[in-house]
Short mmCIF file of C-alpha atoms in Angstrom, two decimals:
data_model
loop_
_atom_site.label_atom_id
_atom_site.label_comp_id
_atom_site.label_asym_id
_atom_site.label_seq_id
_atom_site.Cartn_x
_atom_site.Cartn_y
_atom_site.Cartn_z
CA UNK F 3 -90.58 -47.86 -16.80
CA UNK F 4 -94.16 -49.10 -16.95
CA UNK F 5 -97.15 -47.27 -15.60
CA UNK F 6 -96.39 -44.24 -13.38
CA UNK F 7 -97.47 -46.00 -10.13
CA UNK F 8 -94.56 -48.53 -9.82
CA UNK F 9 -92.27 -45.84 -11.20
CA UNK F 10 -92.74 -43.60 -8.16
CA UNK F 11 -91.22 -45.83 -5.40
CA UNK F 12 -88.25 -46.53 -7.66
CA UNK F 13 -87.77 -42.80 -8.37
CA UNK F 14 -88.13 -41.87 -4.68
CA UNK F 15 -85.46 -44.46 -3.79
CA UNK F 16 -83.18 -43.09 -6.50
CA UNK F 17 -83.61 -39.46 -5.41
CA UNK F 18 -83.03 -40.44 -1.75
CA UNK F 19 -79.73 -42.02 -2.85
CA UNK F 20 -79.11 -38.85 -4.90
CA UNK F 21 -79.64 -36.79 -1.74
CA UNK F 22 -77.00 -38.71 0.24
CA UNK F 23 -74.55 -38.62 -2.67
CA UNK F 24 -74.59 -34.81 -2.70
CA UNK F 25 -72.43 -33.71 0.23
CA UNK F 26 -70.94 -30.55 -1.20
CA UNK F 27 -71.96 -26.89 -1.04
CA UNK F 28 -73.21 -25.09 -4.14
CA UNK F 29 -74.14 -21.51 -3.16
CA UNK F 30 -74.80 -19.87 0.24
CA UNK F 31 -78.51 -19.36 -0.56
CA UNK F 32 -78.99 -23.10 -0.10
CA UNK F 33 -78.76 -22.63 3.68
CA UNK F 34 -79.10 -18.92 4.31
CA UNK F 35 -82.54 -18.61 2.69
CA UNK F 36 -84.00 -21.85 4.00
CA UNK F 37 -82.43 -23.64 7.00
CA UNK F 38 -80.91 -20.57 8.67
CA UNK F 39 -84.03 -18.44 8.39
CA UNK F 40 -86.12 -21.29 9.77
CA UNK F 41 -83.75 -21.38 12.72
CA UNK F 42 -84.25 -17.74 13.46
CA UNK F 43 -87.11 -16.02 11.73
CA UNK F 44 -90.02 -18.29 12.52
CA UNK F 45 -91.52 -18.26 15.99
CA UNK F 46 -92.47 -21.91 15.63
CA UNK F 47 -88.89 -22.99 15.15
CA UNK F 48 -86.72 -24.72 17.67
CA UNK F 49 -83.71 -22.51 17.52
CA UNK F 50 -85.58 -19.30 18.13
CA UNK F 51 -86.63 -20.63 21.54
CA UNK F 52 -82.97 -20.64 22.50
CA UNK F 53 -82.58 -17.13 21.08
CA UNK F 54 -79.83 -17.82 18.61
CA UNK F 55 -79.68 -17.85 14.85
CA UNK F 56 -78.88 -15.31 12.17
CA UNK F 57 -80.81 -13.45 9.51
CA UNK F 58 -78.96 -12.03 6.50
CA UNK F 59 -79.34 -8.45 5.25
CA UNK F 60 -82.02 -9.47 2.68
CA UNK F 61 -84.49 -10.04 5.50
CA UNK F 62 -83.77 -6.64 7.03
CA UNK F 63 -84.68 -5.04 3.67
CA UNK F 64 -87.68 -7.26 2.95
CA UNK F 65 -86.16 -8.82 -0.19
CA UNK F 66 -87.09 -12.35 0.85
CA UNK F 67 -90.39 -13.76 2.03
CA UNK F 68 -91.03 -16.18 4.88
CA UNK F 69 -93.33 -18.53 2.90
CA UNK F 70 -90.47 -20.81 1.83
CA UNK F 71 -88.54 -20.95 5.16
CA UNK F 72 -91.88 -21.69 6.85
CA UNK F 73 -91.79 -25.14 5.19
CA UNK F 74 -88.49 -25.91 6.94
CA UNK F 75 -89.59 -24.31 10.20
CA UNK F 76 -92.58 -26.69 10.18
CA UNK F 77 -90.23 -29.66 9.63
CA UNK F 78 -88.04 -28.43 12.51
CA UNK F 79 -91.08 -28.00 14.74
CA UNK F 80 -92.33 -31.50 13.93
CA UNK F 81 -88.89 -32.94 14.76
CA UNK F 82 -88.88 -31.02 18.03
CA UNK F 83 -92.34 -32.30 19.03
CA UNK F 84 -91.18 -35.85 18.26
CA UNK F 85 -88.05 -35.19 20.39
CA UNK F 86 -85.94 -35.97 17.31
CA UNK F 87 -84.31 -32.55 16.87
CA UNK F 88 -80.86 -34.05 16.52
CA UNK F 89 -78.50 -31.92 14.42
CA UNK F 90 -78.12 -34.62 11.73
CA UNK F 91 -81.88 -34.89 11.31
CA UNK F 92 -82.17 -31.08 11.14
CA UNK F 93 -79.68 -31.14 8.27
CA UNK F 94 -80.97 -34.16 6.33
CA UNK F 95 -84.78 -34.22 6.78
CA UNK F 96 -85.35 -30.95 4.81
CA UNK F 97 -83.11 -32.29 2.04
CA UNK F 98 -84.86 -35.67 1.99
CA UNK F 99 -88.25 -33.93 1.69
CA UNK F 100 -86.83 -32.02 -1.28
CA UNK F 101 -85.66 -35.36 -2.75
CA UNK F 102 -89.18 -36.84 -2.46
CA UNK F 103 -90.64 -33.78 -4.21
CA UNK F 104 -88.00 -34.11 -6.94
CA UNK F 105 -89.02 -37.76 -7.46
CA UNK F 106 -92.69 -36.72 -7.82
CA UNK F 107 -91.62 -34.09 -10.39
CA UNK F 108 -89.61 -36.69 -12.37
CA UNK F 109 -92.66 -38.98 -12.53
CA UNK F 110 -94.92 -36.03 -13.47
CA UNK F 111 -92.61 -35.26 -16.40
CA UNK F 112 -92.77 -38.91 -17.48
CA UNK F 113 -96.59 -38.94 -17.23
CA UNK F 114 -96.89 -35.72 -19.20
CA UNK F 115 -94.82 -36.99 -22.14
CA UNK F 116 -96.52 -40.40 -22.02
CA UNK F 117 -99.86 -38.61 -22.23
CA UNK F 118 -98.77 -36.30 -25.06
CA UNK F 119 -96.71 -38.82 -27.02
CA UNK F 120 -96.34 -42.48 -25.97
CA UNK F 121 -94.70 -44.67 -23.33
CA UNK F 122 -91.48 -45.05 -25.33
CA UNK F 123 -90.84 -41.31 -25.76
CA UNK F 124 -91.76 -40.80 -22.08
CA UNK F 125 -89.23 -43.45 -21.10
CA UNK F 126 -86.42 -41.60 -22.92
CA UNK F 127 -87.40 -38.19 -21.49
CA UNK F 128 -87.45 -39.77 -18.01
CA UNK F 129 -84.04 -41.34 -18.67
CA UNK F 130 -82.58 -37.99 -19.82
CA UNK F 131 -84.00 -36.27 -16.73
CA UNK F 132 -82.50 -38.88 -14.39
CA UNK F 133 -79.03 -38.84 -15.90
CA UNK F 134 -78.69 -35.05 -16.14
CA UNK F 135 -75.66 -34.21 -13.97
CA UNK F 136 -76.96 -30.74 -13.12
CA UNK F 137 -80.36 -32.07 -12.01
CA UNK F 138 -78.55 -34.65 -9.87
CA UNK F 139 -76.38 -31.89 -8.38
CA UNK F 140 -79.28 -29.49 -7.67
CA UNK F 141 -82.62 -31.29 -7.25
CA UNK F 142 -82.20 -32.34 -3.60
CA UNK F 143 -80.77 -29.01 -2.42
CA UNK F 144 -82.91 -26.60 -0.39
CA UNK F 145 -82.51 -23.79 -2.91
CA UNK F 146 -85.44 -21.60 -3.97
CA UNK F 147 -84.29 -22.32 -7.55
CA UNK F 148 -84.87 -26.04 -6.92
CA UNK F 149 -88.39 -25.47 -5.62
CA UNK F 150 -89.05 -23.12 -8.56
CA UNK F 151 -87.97 -25.89 -10.99
CA UNK F 152 -90.07 -28.58 -9.31
CA UNK F 153 -93.18 -26.36 -9.27
CA UNK F 154 -92.53 -25.54 -12.94
CA UNK F 155 -92.66 -29.27 -13.78
CA UNK F 156 -95.88 -29.72 -11.75
CA UNK F 157 -97.43 -26.69 -13.46
CA UNK F 158 -96.31 -27.94 -16.88
CA UNK F 159 -98.17 -31.21 -16.35
CA UNK F 160 -101.44 -29.22 -16.13
CA UNK F 161 -100.59 -26.74 -18.88
CA UNK F 162 -103.19 -26.89 -21.70
CA UNK F 163 -100.79 -27.70 -24.52
CA UNK F 164 -102.35 -28.88 -27.80
CA UNK F 165 -103.36 -32.54 -27.51
CA UNK F 166 -103.41 -32.56 -23.71
CA UNK F 167 -106.47 -33.83 -21.85
CA UNK F 168 -104.86 -33.20 -18.46
CA UNK F 169 -104.83 -29.43 -18.95
CA UNK F 170 -106.28 -27.41 -16.09
CA UNK F 171 -105.98 -23.61 -16.15
CA UNK F 172 -106.79 -23.37 -12.46
CA UNK F 173 -104.16 -25.93 -11.34
CA UNK F 174 -101.29 -24.73 -13.51
CA UNK F 175 -101.89 -21.05 -12.69
CA UNK F 176 -102.05 -21.83 -8.96
CA UNK F 177 -98.74 -23.68 -9.14
CA UNK F 178 -97.10 -20.80 -11.05
CA UNK F 179 -98.41 -18.35 -8.44
CA UNK F 180 -96.92 -20.48 -5.66
CA UNK F 181 -93.57 -20.61 -7.50
CA UNK F 182 -93.61 -16.79 -7.87
CA UNK F 183 -94.23 -16.38 -4.12
CA UNK F 184 -91.20 -18.58 -3.40
CA UNK F 185 -89.01 -16.98 -6.06
CA UNK F 186 -90.39 -14.01 -8.04
CA UNK F 187 -88.20 -14.81 -11.07
CA UNK F 188 -90.39 -17.90 -11.65
CA UNK F 189 -92.62 -15.56 -13.66
CA UNK F 190 -90.00 -15.34 -16.46
CA UNK F 191 -90.34 -18.79 -18.12
CA UNK F 192 -94.12 -18.64 -17.83
CA UNK F 193 -94.63 -15.35 -19.72
CA UNK F 194 -94.53 -16.95 -23.22
CA UNK F 195 -96.51 -20.00 -22.03
CA UNK F 196 -99.32 -18.01 -20.39
CA UNK F 197 -99.41 -15.60 -23.34
CA UNK F 198 -99.67 -18.50 -25.79
CA UNK F 199 -102.46 -20.06 -23.70
CA UNK F 200 -104.31 -16.72 -23.60
CA UNK F 201 -104.15 -16.36 -27.41
CA UNK F 202 -105.56 -19.87 -27.94
CA UNK F 203 -108.21 -19.63 -25.21
CA UNK F 204 -111.71 -19.05 -26.57
CA UNK F 205 -113.15 -17.82 -23.26
CA UNK F 206 -110.56 -15.15 -22.52
CA UNK F 207 -112.71 -13.17 -20.08
CA UNK F 208 -113.48 -16.33 -18.08
CA UNK F 209 -109.79 -17.16 -17.88
CA UNK F 210 -109.00 -13.73 -16.45
CA UNK F 211 -112.02 -13.32 -14.17
CA UNK F 212 -112.40 -16.89 -12.91
CA UNK F 213 -108.78 -18.03 -12.83
CA UNK F 214 -106.08 -15.35 -13.02
CA UNK F 215 -107.60 -12.74 -10.69
CA UNK F 216 -108.85 -15.09 -7.89
CA UNK F 217 -105.62 -17.13 -7.88
CA UNK F 218 -103.49 -13.96 -7.93
CA UNK F 219 -105.42 -12.38 -5.04
CA UNK F 220 -105.38 -15.51 -2.87
CA UNK F 221 -101.66 -16.10 -3.41
CA UNK F 222 -100.53 -12.52 -2.89
CA UNK F 223 -102.90 -12.24 0.08
CA UNK F 224 -101.50 -15.36 1.76
CA UNK F 225 -97.91 -14.31 1.08
CA UNK F 226 -98.63 -10.82 2.51
CA UNK F 227 -100.22 -12.27 5.65
CA UNK F 228 -97.30 -14.67 6.29
CA UNK F 229 -94.76 -11.86 5.83
CA UNK F 230 -96.83 -9.47 7.97
CA UNK F 231 -96.67 -12.01 10.78
CA UNK F 232 -92.87 -12.27 10.73
CA UNK F 233 -91.77 -8.81 9.58
CA UNK F 234 -94.28 -7.15 11.89
CA UNK F 235 -95.35 -4.81 9.07
CA UNK F 236 -96.83 -5.03 5.58
CA UNK F 237 -94.09 -5.94 3.08
CA UNK F 238 -94.57 -6.81 -0.59
CA UNK F 239 -91.45 -8.95 -0.97
CA UNK F 240 -91.94 -9.64 -4.69
CA UNK F 241 -91.88 -5.92 -5.48
CA UNK F 242 -88.74 -5.34 -3.37
CA UNK F 243 -87.05 -8.30 -5.08
CA UNK F 244 -87.88 -6.88 -8.52
CA UNK F 245 -86.66 -3.40 -7.54
CA UNK F 246 -83.34 -4.69 -6.19
CA UNK F 247 -82.48 -7.20 -8.94
CA UNK F 248 -83.97 -5.57 -12.03
CA UNK F 249 -84.64 -1.85 -11.59
CA UNK F 250 -81.59 -1.03 -9.45
CA UNK F 251 -79.53 -3.96 -10.84
CA UNK F 252 -77.79 -4.26 -7.47
CA UNK F 253 -77.15 -7.95 -8.11
CA UNK F 254 -73.89 -6.79 -9.76
CA UNK F 255 -72.56 -6.49 -6.20
CA UNK F 256 -72.18 -10.28 -6.37
CA UNK F 257 -70.34 -10.21 -9.69
CA UNK F 258 -71.19 -9.52 -13.31
CA UNK F 259 -70.73 -11.46 -16.55
CA UNK F 260 -70.82 -10.54 -20.27
CA UNK F 261 -74.25 -10.57 -21.97
CA UNK F 262 -73.52 -13.81 -23.90
CA UNK F 263 -72.50 -15.84 -20.80
CA UNK F 264 -75.65 -18.02 -20.71
CA UNK F 265 -75.28 -18.91 -24.39
CA UNK F 266 -71.53 -19.57 -24.34
CA UNK F 267 -71.17 -21.05 -20.84
CA UNK F 268 -74.36 -21.17 -18.76
CA UNK F 269 -76.61 -23.37 -20.90
CA UNK F 270 -73.81 -25.56 -22.38
CA UNK F 271 -72.51 -26.36 -18.85
CA UNK F 272 -75.97 -26.99 -17.35
CA UNK F 273 -76.94 -29.22 -20.30
CA UNK F 274 -73.53 -30.90 -20.45
CA UNK F 275 -73.43 -33.82 -22.88
CA UNK F 276 -77.21 -33.50 -23.38
CA UNK F 277 -76.51 -30.45 -25.59
CA UNK F 278 -76.24 -32.24 -29.01
CA UNK F 279 -79.39 -34.26 -28.18
CA UNK F 280 -81.21 -31.07 -27.23
CA UNK F 281 -80.31 -29.42 -30.57
CA UNK F 282 -81.24 -32.59 -32.49
CA UNK F 283 -84.54 -32.82 -30.57
CA UNK F 284 -85.40 -29.19 -31.36
CA UNK F 285 -85.11 -29.97 -35.08
CA UNK F 286 -87.21 -33.14 -34.82
CA UNK F 287 -89.94 -32.24 -32.32
CA UNK F 288 -93.49 -31.56 -33.58
CA UNK F 289 -94.71 -27.98 -34.01
CA UNK F 290 -96.76 -27.95 -30.79
CA UNK F 291 -93.53 -28.19 -28.74
CA UNK F 292 -92.24 -25.01 -30.31
CA UNK F 293 -93.63 -23.09 -27.33
CA UNK F 294 -91.23 -25.07 -25.07
CA UNK F 295 -88.28 -23.99 -27.19
CA UNK F 296 -89.54 -20.38 -27.20
CA UNK F 297 -89.70 -20.61 -23.38
CA UNK F 298 -86.07 -21.79 -23.13
CA UNK F 299 -84.76 -19.09 -25.51
CA UNK F 300 -86.89 -16.34 -23.95
CA UNK F 301 -85.74 -17.23 -20.39
CA UNK F 302 -82.07 -17.31 -21.39
CA UNK F 303 -82.41 -13.99 -23.25
CA UNK F 304 -84.15 -12.26 -20.30
CA UNK F 305 -81.53 -13.51 -17.83
CA UNK F 306 -78.78 -12.41 -20.25
CA UNK F 307 -79.94 -8.81 -19.81
CA UNK F 308 -79.14 -8.92 -16.07
CA UNK F 309 -75.44 -8.47 -15.37
CA UNK F 310 -75.29 -10.90 -12.40
CA UNK F 311 -75.46 -14.44 -13.82
CA UNK F 312 -75.41 -17.89 -12.22
CA UNK F 313 -75.90 -21.45 -13.51
CA UNK F 314 -78.77 -22.10 -11.10
CA UNK F 315 -80.87 -19.21 -12.48
CA UNK F 316 -81.58 -21.15 -15.69
CA UNK F 317 -82.19 -24.47 -13.90
CA UNK F 318 -86.02 -24.11 -14.32
CA UNK F 319 -85.73 -24.46 -18.14
CA UNK F 320 -83.81 -27.73 -17.88
CA UNK F 321 -86.98 -29.93 -17.78
CA UNK F 322 -88.16 -28.27 -21.05
CA UNK F 323 -84.79 -29.17 -22.60
CA UNK F 324 -85.16 -32.79 -21.39
CA UNK F 325 -88.34 -33.18 -23.47
CA UNK F 326 -86.31 -32.40 -26.60
CA UNK F 327 -83.40 -34.63 -25.50
CA UNK F 328 -85.78 -37.57 -24.96
CA UNK F 329 -87.38 -36.93 -28.35
CA UNK F 330 -83.93 -37.03 -29.96
CA UNK F 331 -82.94 -40.31 -28.23
CA UNK F 332 -86.15 -42.04 -29.29
CA UNK F 333 -85.54 -41.20 -32.95
CA UNK F 334 -81.91 -42.30 -33.07
CA UNK F 335 -82.86 -45.86 -34.16
CA UNK F 336 -79.54 -47.75 -34.61
CA UNK F 337 -77.54 -45.47 -32.28
CA UNK F 338 -80.07 -45.52 -29.45
CA UNK F 339 -78.19 -47.87 -27.07
CA UNK F 340 -74.77 -46.31 -27.66
CA UNK F 341 -76.20 -42.79 -27.20
CA UNK F 342 -77.96 -43.76 -23.95
CA UNK F 343 -74.77 -45.38 -22.59
CA UNK F 344 -72.76 -42.30 -23.60
CA UNK F 345 -75.24 -39.99 -21.83
CA UNK F 346 -75.22 -42.08 -18.66
CA UNK F 347 -71.44 -42.45 -18.40
CA UNK F 348 -70.59 -38.88 -19.40
CA UNK F 349 -72.97 -37.50 -16.74
CA UNK F 350 -71.94 -39.94 -14.01
CA UNK F 351 -68.45 -38.46 -13.59
CA UNK F 352 -69.46 -34.77 -13.17
CA UNK F 353 -72.46 -35.79 -11.01
CA UNK F 354 -70.33 -37.79 -8.56
CA UNK F 355 -67.39 -35.36 -8.62
CA UNK F 356 -69.49 -32.24 -7.97
CA UNK F 357 -71.71 -34.11 -5.52
CA UNK F 358 -69.04 -35.78 -3.40
CA UNK F 359 -65.74 -33.93 -3.86
CA UNK F 360 -65.90 -30.35 -5.20
CA UNK F 361 -66.54 -27.72 -2.47
CA UNK F 362 -67.24 -30.14 0.35
CA UNK F 363 -65.03 -28.47 2.96
CA UNK F 364 -67.50 -25.78 3.98
CA UNK F 365 -69.94 -28.50 5.11
CA UNK F 366 -67.33 -30.88 6.56
CA UNK F 367 -65.85 -28.13 8.75
CA UNK F 368 -69.25 -27.67 10.42
CA UNK F 369 -68.92 -31.08 12.09
CA UNK F 370 -65.69 -29.84 13.74
CA UNK F 371 -67.55 -26.77 15.04
CA UNK F 372 -70.50 -28.94 16.12
CA UNK F 373 -68.20 -30.97 18.39
CA UNK F 374 -67.70 -27.85 20.53
CA UNK F 375 -71.35 -28.15 21.56
CA UNK F 376 -70.62 -31.39 23.41
CA UNK F 377 -67.70 -29.99 25.39
CA UNK F 378 -67.86 -28.45 28.85
CA UNK F 379 -66.11 -25.27 27.60
CA UNK F 380 -68.94 -24.54 25.13
CA UNK F 381 -69.79 -21.34 27.04
CA UNK F 382 -66.20 -20.06 26.65
CA UNK F 383 -65.86 -21.09 23.02
CA UNK F 384 -66.00 -18.38 20.35
CA UNK F 385 -65.71 -19.40 16.70
CA UNK F 386 -64.69 -16.83 14.11
CA UNK F 387 -65.14 -17.84 10.47
CA UNK F 388 -62.66 -15.76 8.45
CA UNK F 389 -63.88 -16.75 5.00
CA UNK F 390 -65.75 -15.00 2.16
CA UNK F 391 -69.06 -14.30 3.86
CA UNK F 392 -71.70 -17.03 4.05
CA UNK F 393 -69.12 -19.62 2.91
CA UNK F 394 -70.48 -22.07 5.47
CA UNK F 395 -73.92 -22.75 6.94
CA UNK F 396 -74.39 -21.42 10.47
CA UNK F 397 -76.60 -22.43 13.42
CA UNK F 398 -78.72 -24.88 11.41
CA UNK F 399 -75.64 -27.16 11.23
CA UNK F 400 -74.57 -26.60 14.85
CA UNK F 401 -77.82 -26.55 16.85
CA UNK F 402 -76.45 -25.11 20.09
CA UNK F 403 -75.98 -21.51 21.36
CA UNK F 404 -72.29 -21.40 20.50
CA UNK F 405 -70.82 -17.92 20.11
CA UNK F 406 -70.04 -17.59 16.39
CA UNK F 407 -69.14 -14.78 14.04
CA UNK F 408 -68.35 -14.43 10.33
CA UNK F 409 -67.22 -11.59 8.06
CA UNK F 410 -70.19 -9.47 6.95
CA UNK F 411 -70.77 -8.36 3.36
CA UNK F 412 -74.13 -6.60 2.93
CA UNK F 413 -74.36 -4.40 -0.18
CA UNK F 414 -74.79 -0.69 0.34
CA UNK F 415 -78.35 0.40 -0.41
CA UNK F 416 -77.79 4.08 0.41
CA UNK F 417 -75.86 5.00 -2.74
CA UNK F 418 -72.55 5.59 -0.92
CA UNK F 419 -69.86 5.42 -3.64
CA UNK F 420 -66.96 4.75 -1.26
CA UNK F 421 -68.67 1.90 0.63
CA UNK F 422 -66.53 -1.20 1.33
CA UNK F 423 -67.99 -4.16 3.21
CA UNK F 424 -66.30 -5.83 6.20
CA UNK F 425 -65.08 -8.85 4.20
CA UNK F 426 -63.37 -6.61 1.61
CA UNK F 427 -61.75 -4.49 4.33
CA UNK F 428 -60.50 -7.67 6.01
CA UNK F 429 -59.05 -9.16 2.80
CA UNK F 430 -57.32 -5.92 1.82
CA UNK F 431 -55.01 -6.36 4.86
CA UNK F 432 -55.91 -9.38 7.03
CA UNK F 433 -53.04 -8.98 9.51
CA UNK F 434 -53.70 -5.29 10.24
CA UNK F 435 -57.45 -5.98 10.53
CA UNK F 436 -56.95 -8.80 13.06
CA UNK F 437 -54.53 -6.77 15.18
CA UNK F 438 -56.94 -3.83 15.23
CA UNK F 439 -60.07 -5.94 15.87
CA UNK F 440 -58.51 -8.08 18.62
CA UNK F 441 -56.29 -5.46 20.24
CA UNK F 442 -56.96 -7.06 23.60
CA UNK F 443 -56.34 -10.77 24.36
CA UNK F 444 -59.68 -11.07 26.16
CA UNK F 445 -61.46 -10.41 22.83
CA UNK F 446 -59.71 -13.25 20.97
CA UNK F 447 -61.81 -16.06 19.50
CA UNK F 448 -61.09 -19.56 20.82
CA UNK F 449 -61.27 -20.94 17.26
CA UNK F 450 -60.36 -19.45 13.89
CA UNK F 451 -61.55 -21.01 10.64
CA UNK F 452 -60.15 -19.90 7.29
CA UNK F 453 -59.08 -21.02 3.81
CA UNK F 454 -55.51 -22.29 3.39
CA UNK F 455 -54.47 -19.33 1.23
CA UNK F 456 -54.75 -16.97 4.19
CA UNK F 457 -52.41 -18.89 6.52
CA UNK F 458 -49.14 -17.35 5.38
CA UNK F 459 -50.47 -13.79 5.57
CA UNK F 460 -51.60 -14.09 9.17
CA UNK F 461 -48.94 -16.54 10.44
CA UNK F 462 -47.34 -13.93 12.75
CA UNK F 463 -50.73 -13.21 14.38
CA UNK F 464 -51.37 -16.95 14.89
CA UNK F 465 -47.94 -17.54 16.43
CA UNK F 466 -47.98 -14.46 18.65
CA UNK F 467 -51.47 -15.12 20.01
CA UNK F 468 -50.85 -18.81 20.67
CA UNK F 469 -53.00 -20.54 18.08
CA UNK F 470 -52.35 -24.12 16.92
CA UNK F 471 -53.78 -25.95 13.90
CA UNK F 472 -56.19 -28.70 14.97
CA UNK F 473 -57.79 -29.71 11.67
CA UNK F 474 -57.24 -29.55 7.92
CA UNK F 475 -60.35 -30.08 5.82
CA UNK F 476 -60.25 -30.65 2.04
CA UNK F 477 -62.43 -28.22 0.06
CA UNK F 478 -61.65 -28.12 -3.68
CA UNK F 479 -59.10 -29.07 -6.35
CA UNK F 480 -59.62 -25.70 -8.07
CA UNK F 481 -58.92 -22.93 -5.53
CA UNK F 482 -59.86 -19.48 -6.85
CA UNK F 483 -59.32 -16.01 -5.43
CA UNK F 484 -60.17 -16.05 -1.72
CA UNK F 485 -61.25 -19.69 -1.78
CA UNK F 486 -58.42 -22.08 -0.91
CA UNK F 487 -57.99 -25.80 -1.53
CA UNK F 488 -58.32 -26.58 2.18
CA UNK F 489 -59.97 -25.12 5.26
CA UNK F 490 -57.90 -24.84 8.45
CA UNK F 491 -59.22 -24.93 11.99
CA UNK F 492 -56.98 -23.16 14.53
CA UNK F 493 -57.51 -23.30 18.29
CA UNK F 494 -56.14 -20.97 20.94
CA UNK F 495 -53.84 -23.02 23.17
CA UNK F 496 -54.26 -21.12 26.45
CA UNK F 497 -58.04 -21.24 26.23
CA UNK F 498 -58.14 -25.01 26.33
CA UNK F 499 -55.34 -25.60 28.83
CA UNK F 500 -57.19 -24.02 31.76
#
């Protein structure tokens, strides 16, 4: 790892490989708040011209903004103009662009530490960043959390930390503002950093009048205009997001965890075997990096107050942790080589397992559905995905006007105590639900897709209505609750024999 210039092509190549070695699904947001919305919500997109696509309930309630999906809609439009809107390119090009951005962020982190410390420390921070299993698993995904993390690294490289000559208030504040537009929670890690900068800044009034206010107005203004264009009315998405997740705490609809979860599980899992190096680095690092540690603790504490918790929420503090890990490695002297080998090998297994094996079925099954687009009976085909809602991507991975349906699960925003969503009603008695929903043979889907655990419960329905199993797709070694180890594809016999 010499100067940053030759480092970039190498890092881009590595992240491109990273991208292709991650073929599993993480969370539904990866598709439903990027690819799928680009398919439907943006007038410039390909799929809207064919009038198919699907928007989730968040868009109906203005909880999400169109600024982020617009990036993917632009990619889709470019592919369409080049006559390259093949389904595989629609799936992989957005992810490859994310991989290139991730590579730039890795190099930015290296440059920052090299500038603040020296080339050797920078080399170890860069090494820690590259062999972090969670970064490998997440950095090429089209999640808003990924973009939030990458923008955090870019902003950090311009942050006026003591001893930095690269500091630029205007640049780092603009990047934070952009991150907040994409995901409002991006404000959390930056509260202690901006506050610390404000306390040290001699020209406080200038900072507010010439940087904070203009940048804030331009960003909010642009975000408002973009959302006005697509919602057809003025919507302040960031405020709605805050209301839903913090004030009303409706995120609990998607599960809740004890207050200590991030300390006992979240951070230890995300850091993995980097954890002892992180702790060691915190003890060793110079005083000026204390603000980075404050940022990590503050972010984890704030997220701990919200009852709905996920690993990806604390992903943006991982780069801060890597600075401490690199610092630790550099000061290990005699153990340096053994420690580096241990880090690399211990992260390789979870990175490859989670990237290539765990939860891959929900993406693999889409290629089975996609094949229906090439058949002459496409117009008669009707695919019903009987899985926990948003388990699979949708039209972005099919790219044809196939009739598809999945179980809905929007939360109730009206305060109705007895509300039960469609997916819950279905799972409470799948057989009765199917018989009631498809009381007439003409309504029956041509294809049913569901997790293996459901097969026994609905076997009488499948036999009676003439369905046969046509594919078994591996999903996970650790089936839990409604998620089975395999995904089954069933086809209606009569439909295809005509």
